[in-house]
Tab-separated table of C-alpha atoms and ligand atoms in Angstrom:
chain	number	residue	atom	x	y	z
A	1	MET	CA	-13.702	1.732	-6.397
A	2	SER	CA	-13.394	1.114	-10.250
A	3	PHE	CA	-10.502	-0.804	-11.790
A	4	ASP	CA	-7.962	0.841	-14.002
A	5	ARG	CA	-4.238	0.488	-14.398
A	6	SER	CA	-3.255	4.152	-14.557
A	7	VAL	CA	-0.472	5.229	-12.129
A	8	LYS	CA	-1.980	5.790	-8.666
A	9	ILE	CA	0.112	7.587	-5.928
A	10	ALA	CA	-0.727	6.353	-2.233
A	11	PRO	CA	1.201	8.398	0.303
A	12	SER	CA	1.990	6.461	3.558
A	13	ILE	CA	0.928	8.197	6.614
A	14	LEU	CA	3.534	6.386	8.460
A	15	SER	CA	5.806	9.371	7.387
A	16	ALA	CA	3.050	11.975	8.609
A	17	ASP	CA	2.952	14.012	11.776
A	18	PHE	CA	1.474	11.351	14.176
A	19	ALA	CA	-0.124	14.103	16.379
A	20	ASN	CA	-2.030	15.378	13.270
A	21	PHE	CA	-3.278	12.658	11.032
A	22	GLY	CA	-6.569	14.303	10.229
A	23	GLN	CA	-4.890	17.276	8.565
A	24	GLU	CA	-2.158	15.452	7.051
A	25	ILE	CA	-4.662	13.236	5.337
A	26	GLN	CA	-6.424	16.136	4.131
A	27	ALA	CA	-3.273	17.873	3.041
A	28	ILE	CA	-2.034	15.004	0.863
A	29	GLU	CA	-5.549	14.425	-0.775
A	30	ALA	CA	-5.773	18.096	-1.603
A	31	GLU	CA	-2.400	17.973	-3.025
A	32	GLY	CA	-2.903	15.100	-5.421
A	33	ALA	CA	-2.937	11.774	-3.514
A	34	ASP	CA	-4.973	9.066	-5.376
A	35	TRP	CA	-5.099	6.579	-2.564
A	36	VAL	CA	-4.101	6.958	1.242
A	37	HIS	CA	-1.941	4.205	2.362
A	38	VAL	CA	-2.139	2.955	6.312
A	39	ASP	CA	0.584	0.850	7.600
A	40	VAL	CA	-0.801	-1.184	10.470
A	41	MET	CA	2.244	-2.759	12.497
A	42	ASP	CA	2.005	-5.010	15.549
A	43	GLY	CA	5.472	-5.248	17.161
A	44	HIS	CA	5.479	-8.962	16.406
A	45	PHE	CA	5.090	-9.649	12.581
A	46	VAL	CA	7.511	-6.629	12.171
A	47	PRO	CA	9.737	-5.069	14.564
A	48	ASN	CA	7.665	-1.824	15.013
A	49	LEU	CA	4.342	-0.899	16.286
A	50	THR	CA	1.979	1.887	14.980
A	51	PHE	CA	-1.818	1.967	15.222
A	52	GLY	CA	-4.936	-0.145	15.496
A	53	PRO	CA	-8.480	-0.316	14.405
A	54	ALA	CA	-9.747	2.485	16.524
A	55	ALA	CA	-7.252	4.891	15.095
A	56	VAL	CA	-8.096	3.586	11.615
A	57	LYS	CA	-11.563	4.385	12.207
A	58	ALA	CA	-10.914	7.745	13.245
A	59	PHE	CA	-8.842	8.362	10.022
A	60	ARG	CA	-11.782	7.312	7.999
A	61	PRO	CA	-13.851	10.524	7.732
A	62	HIS	CA	-10.950	12.529	6.592
A	63	VAL	CA	-10.222	9.993	3.643
A	64	LYS	CA	-12.227	10.782	0.383
A	65	THR	CA	-10.242	8.882	-1.794
A	66	VAL	CA	-9.512	5.123	-1.060
A	67	MET	CA	-8.233	4.107	2.246
A	68	ASP	CA	-5.583	1.368	1.586
A	69	VAL	CA	-4.893	-0.431	4.784
A	70	HIS	CA	-1.825	-2.703	5.007
A	71	LEU	CA	-1.607	-5.119	7.829
A	72	MET	CA	1.774	-6.267	9.103
A	73	ILE	CA	0.356	-8.117	11.793
A	74	ALA	CA	-0.125	-11.921	12.584
A	75	PRO	CA	-2.614	-13.257	13.079
A	76	VAL	CA	-4.684	-11.525	10.743
A	77	ASP	CA	-8.194	-13.243	10.741
A	78	PRO	CA	-9.244	-12.206	14.397
A	79	TYR	CA	-9.222	-8.480	13.176
A	80	ILE	CA	-10.625	-8.586	9.681
A	81	ASP	CA	-14.082	-7.526	10.808
A	82	ALA	CA	-12.851	-4.581	13.046
A	83	TYR	CA	-10.962	-3.144	9.918
A	84	ALA	CA	-14.098	-3.543	7.963
A	85	ASP	CA	-16.020	-1.620	10.609
A	86	ALA	CA	-12.962	0.942	10.630
A	87	GLY	CA	-14.073	1.604	6.915
A	88	ALA	CA	-10.882	0.161	5.030
A	89	ASP	CA	-11.631	-0.094	1.327
A	90	VAL	CA	-8.631	-2.424	0.666
A	91	LEU	CA	-7.253	-4.479	3.408
A	92	THR	CA	-3.924	-6.535	2.612
A	93	ALA	CA	-2.478	-9.383	4.378
A	94	HIS	CA	0.880	-10.630	4.055
A	95	VAL	CA	1.325	-14.330	2.672
A	96	GLU	CA	3.888	-14.906	5.404
A	97	ALA	CA	1.558	-13.872	8.182
A	98	GLY	CA	0.131	-17.422	8.557
A	99	PRO	CA	-0.652	-20.749	6.967
A	100	HIS	CA	-4.227	-19.762	5.717
A	101	ILE	CA	-3.894	-16.903	3.581
A	102	HIS	CA	-6.243	-18.318	1.005
A	103	ARG	CA	-8.771	-18.405	3.841
A	104	THR	CA	-7.921	-14.915	4.941
A	105	LEU	CA	-8.387	-13.455	1.383
A	106	GLN	CA	-11.818	-15.071	1.401
A	107	ALA	CA	-12.761	-13.540	4.624
A	108	ILE	CA	-11.747	-10.203	3.567
A	109	ARG	CA	-13.852	-10.206	0.649
A	110	ALA	CA	-16.806	-11.475	2.683
A	111	ALA	CA	-16.404	-8.578	4.979
A	112	GLY	CA	-17.145	-6.382	1.915
A	113	MET	CA	-13.325	-5.133	1.493
A	114	LYS	CA	-11.246	-5.463	-1.638
A	115	ALA	CA	-8.524	-8.067	-0.770
A	116	GLY	CA	-4.778	-7.559	-1.017
A	117	VAL	CA	-1.851	-9.901	-0.440
A	118	ALA	CA	1.514	-8.639	0.215
A	119	LEU	CA	4.952	-10.280	-0.551
A	120	ASN	CA	8.057	-9.796	1.479
A	121	PRO	CA	11.253	-9.347	-0.670
A	122	GLY	CA	12.373	-12.933	0.097
A	123	THR	CA	9.138	-14.492	-1.116
A	124	PRO	CA	8.718	-15.638	-4.701
A	125	ALA	CA	5.995	-14.352	-7.017
A	126	GLU	CA	4.835	-18.252	-7.353
A	127	ALA	CA	3.515	-17.837	-3.611
A	128	VAL	CA	0.336	-16.081	-4.873
A	129	ALA	CA	-0.141	-18.452	-7.939
A	130	HIS	CA	-3.195	-20.027	-6.469
A	131	LEU	CA	-4.520	-16.859	-5.007
A	132	LEU	CA	-4.982	-14.842	-8.113
A	133	ASP	CA	-8.734	-15.142	-8.237
A	134	LEU	CA	-9.143	-14.404	-4.791
A	135	THR	CA	-7.281	-11.046	-4.934
A	136	ASP	CA	-7.709	-7.583	-5.955
A	137	LEU	CA	-4.145	-6.271	-5.118
A	138	ILE	CA	-0.628	-7.627	-4.961
A	139	CYS	CA	1.723	-5.682	-2.745
A	140	VAL	CA	5.321	-6.009	-3.733
A	141	MET	CA	7.506	-5.024	-0.912
A	142	THR	CA	10.745	-3.343	-1.938
A	143	VAL	CA	11.959	-3.065	1.553
A	144	ASN	CA	11.636	-5.476	4.585
A	145	PRO	CA	8.601	-4.132	6.052
A	146	GLY	CA	8.555	-2.286	9.404
A	147	PHE	CA	10.086	1.292	8.748
A	148	GLY	CA	9.742	4.158	6.376
A	149	GLY	CA	12.755	5.615	4.721
A	150	GLN	CA	14.718	2.399	3.773
A	151	LYS	CA	16.763	1.844	0.524
A	152	PHE	CA	14.536	0.485	-2.460
A	153	ILE	CA	15.384	-3.330	-3.047
A	154	ASP	CA	15.050	-4.259	-6.804
A	155	MET	CA	12.311	-6.488	-7.359
A	156	THR	CA	11.515	-5.575	-11.108
A	157	GLY	CA	11.977	-9.498	-12.072
A	158	LYS	CA	9.300	-10.435	-9.511
A	159	ILE	CA	7.040	-7.684	-10.743
A	160	ALA	CA	7.134	-8.474	-14.368
A	161	THR	CA	6.513	-12.312	-13.530
A	162	LEU	CA	3.236	-11.057	-11.468
A	163	ARG	CA	2.110	-8.771	-14.259
A	164	GLN	CA	2.327	-11.928	-16.726
A	165	MET	CA	0.589	-14.354	-14.061
A	166	ILE	CA	-2.230	-11.797	-13.587
A	167	GLY	CA	-2.915	-11.542	-17.411
A	168	ASP	CA	-6.348	-9.666	-17.983
A	169	ARG	CA	-7.541	-10.039	-14.371
A	170	PRO	CA	-8.466	-7.012	-12.557
A	171	VAL	CA	-5.676	-7.050	-9.910
A	172	HIS	CA	-3.479	-4.059	-8.923
A	173	ILE	CA	0.293	-4.389	-8.547
A	174	GLU	CA	1.324	-2.197	-5.852
A	175	ILE	CA	4.896	-1.260	-4.776
A	176	ASP	CA	5.790	-0.468	-1.095
A	177	GLY	CA	8.934	0.891	0.175
A	178	GLY	CA	11.842	3.135	-1.229
A	179	VAL	CA	9.559	4.663	-3.928
A	180	ASP	CA	10.785	8.018	-5.211
A	181	PRO	CA	11.223	9.728	-8.655
A	182	SER	CA	14.229	7.606	-9.311
A	183	THR	CA	12.750	4.230	-8.557
A	184	ALA	CA	9.174	4.853	-9.478
A	185	PRO	CA	9.873	4.348	-13.364
A	186	LEU	CA	11.738	1.076	-13.033
A	187	VAL	CA	8.328	-0.300	-11.532
A	188	THR	CA	5.751	0.970	-13.509
A	189	LYS	CA	7.811	0.053	-16.624
A	190	VAL	CA	7.164	-3.720	-15.547
A	191	GLY	CA	3.625	-3.400	-14.784
A	192	ALA	CA	3.195	-1.720	-11.374
A	193	ASP	CA	0.274	0.793	-11.055
A	194	VAL	CA	-0.019	1.729	-7.410
A	195	LEU	CA	2.893	3.279	-5.756
A	196	VAL	CA	3.270	3.676	-2.084
A	197	ALA	CA	5.452	6.530	-0.968
A	198	GLY	CA	6.260	7.746	2.567
A	199	SER	CA	9.273	9.635	3.067
A	200	ALA	CA	9.286	10.796	-0.627
A	201	VAL	CA	5.967	12.455	-0.392
A	202	PHE	CA	6.157	13.879	3.288
A	203	ARG	CA	9.723	15.045	2.850
A	204	GLY	CA	10.141	18.940	3.186
A	205	GLY	CA	6.456	19.587	3.697
A	206	SER	CA	3.920	20.062	6.455
A	207	VAL	CA	0.224	20.955	6.877
A	208	ASP	CA	1.531	24.411	7.037
A	209	ASN	CA	3.354	24.135	3.900
A	210	PRO	CA	1.482	21.539	2.005
A	211	GLY	CA	2.677	22.799	-1.404
A	212	VAL	CA	5.797	20.420	-0.919
A	213	TYR	CA	3.384	17.391	-0.723
A	214	GLY	CA	2.074	18.360	-3.911
A	215	GLU	CA	5.474	18.851	-5.725
A	216	ASN	CA	6.639	15.660	-4.414
A	217	ILE	CA	3.481	13.648	-5.584
A	218	ARG	CA	3.876	15.412	-8.911
A	219	ALA	CA	7.452	14.336	-9.124
A	220	ILE	CA	6.888	10.811	-8.639
A	221	ARG	CA	3.877	10.609	-10.836
A	222	ALA	CA	5.793	12.307	-13.632
A	223	ALA	CA	8.763	9.934	-13.216
A	224	ALA	CA	6.444	6.975	-13.200
A	225	GLU	CA	4.566	8.066	-16.219
A	226	GLY	CA	8.083	8.715	-18.038
A	227	THR	CA	7.772	12.366	-18.337
A	228	TRP	CA	10.095	13.370	-15.693
A	229	THR	CA	12.796	15.732	-16.927
B	1	DX5	C1	7.086	-0.258	5.217
B	1	DX5	C2	5.789	0.331	4.987
B	1	DX5	C3	5.791	1.379	3.847
B	1	DX5	C4	6.566	2.456	4.256
B	1	DX5	C5	7.170	3.217	3.136
B	1	DX5	O1	7.045	-1.179	6.227
B	1	DX5	O2	4.851	-0.692	4.493
B	1	DX5	O3	4.544	1.715	3.544
B	1	DX5	O4	5.923	3.473	5.023
B	1	DX5	O5	7.928	4.119	3.290
B	1	DX5	P1	8.926	4.750	2.465
B	1	DX5	O6	8.435	5.309	1.031
B	1	DX5	O7	9.648	5.955	3.187
B	1	DX5	O8	10.020	3.532	2.019
B	2	ZN	ZN1	2.989	-0.272	3.422
């Protein structure tokens, strides 16, 4: 994985057909996805439950781009090796998931993955001030995590602060929640480069009609790059 700040669209398979993940992943990649975003929820840190390491490992052979695994679980540390074994390229843990996020990020890198740290809407940018050299990606939640299809919460002030804090470090800013063609330009303008989108990518399409995924991805990208008309 090389580093750059170009806009990357990361469809969240939380909005895919849960009976057909392999084909759904292939379809979004064929239609222009840059990364594949995988939302792991435990029914404890967040009020919803999705899938665990065995399922993520089964997704791996279908992902030709970057498998971006977002852990909404607590605790995190006992599962890091399982997600490394599952083939995650990026593994993101929430700063709110436990008292030892510093150790968690070190352990993720030690297991051979890129380390991400996620911030809930109520958590200030300063929470990652001492983690900037230990992280490869900061995920700014623009909804309270747990469900797809929620309304975007404006976090542009936080994103701009983070962009300034990062300086020239090779750290991505990822936005997760309520991203669509109307909200994407607000966040790229202030420094975000990875845009997670679930409902705005999968809406209206299917593996039998994947062209819609492509239209949706291109609409978000064009808006984010400021060329949407
Ligand atoms: C929310 C998840 C998101 C979610 C985004 O807890 O982390 O990745 O799938 O879904 P949309 O794009 O529908 O808001
Ligand atoms: Zn997510």
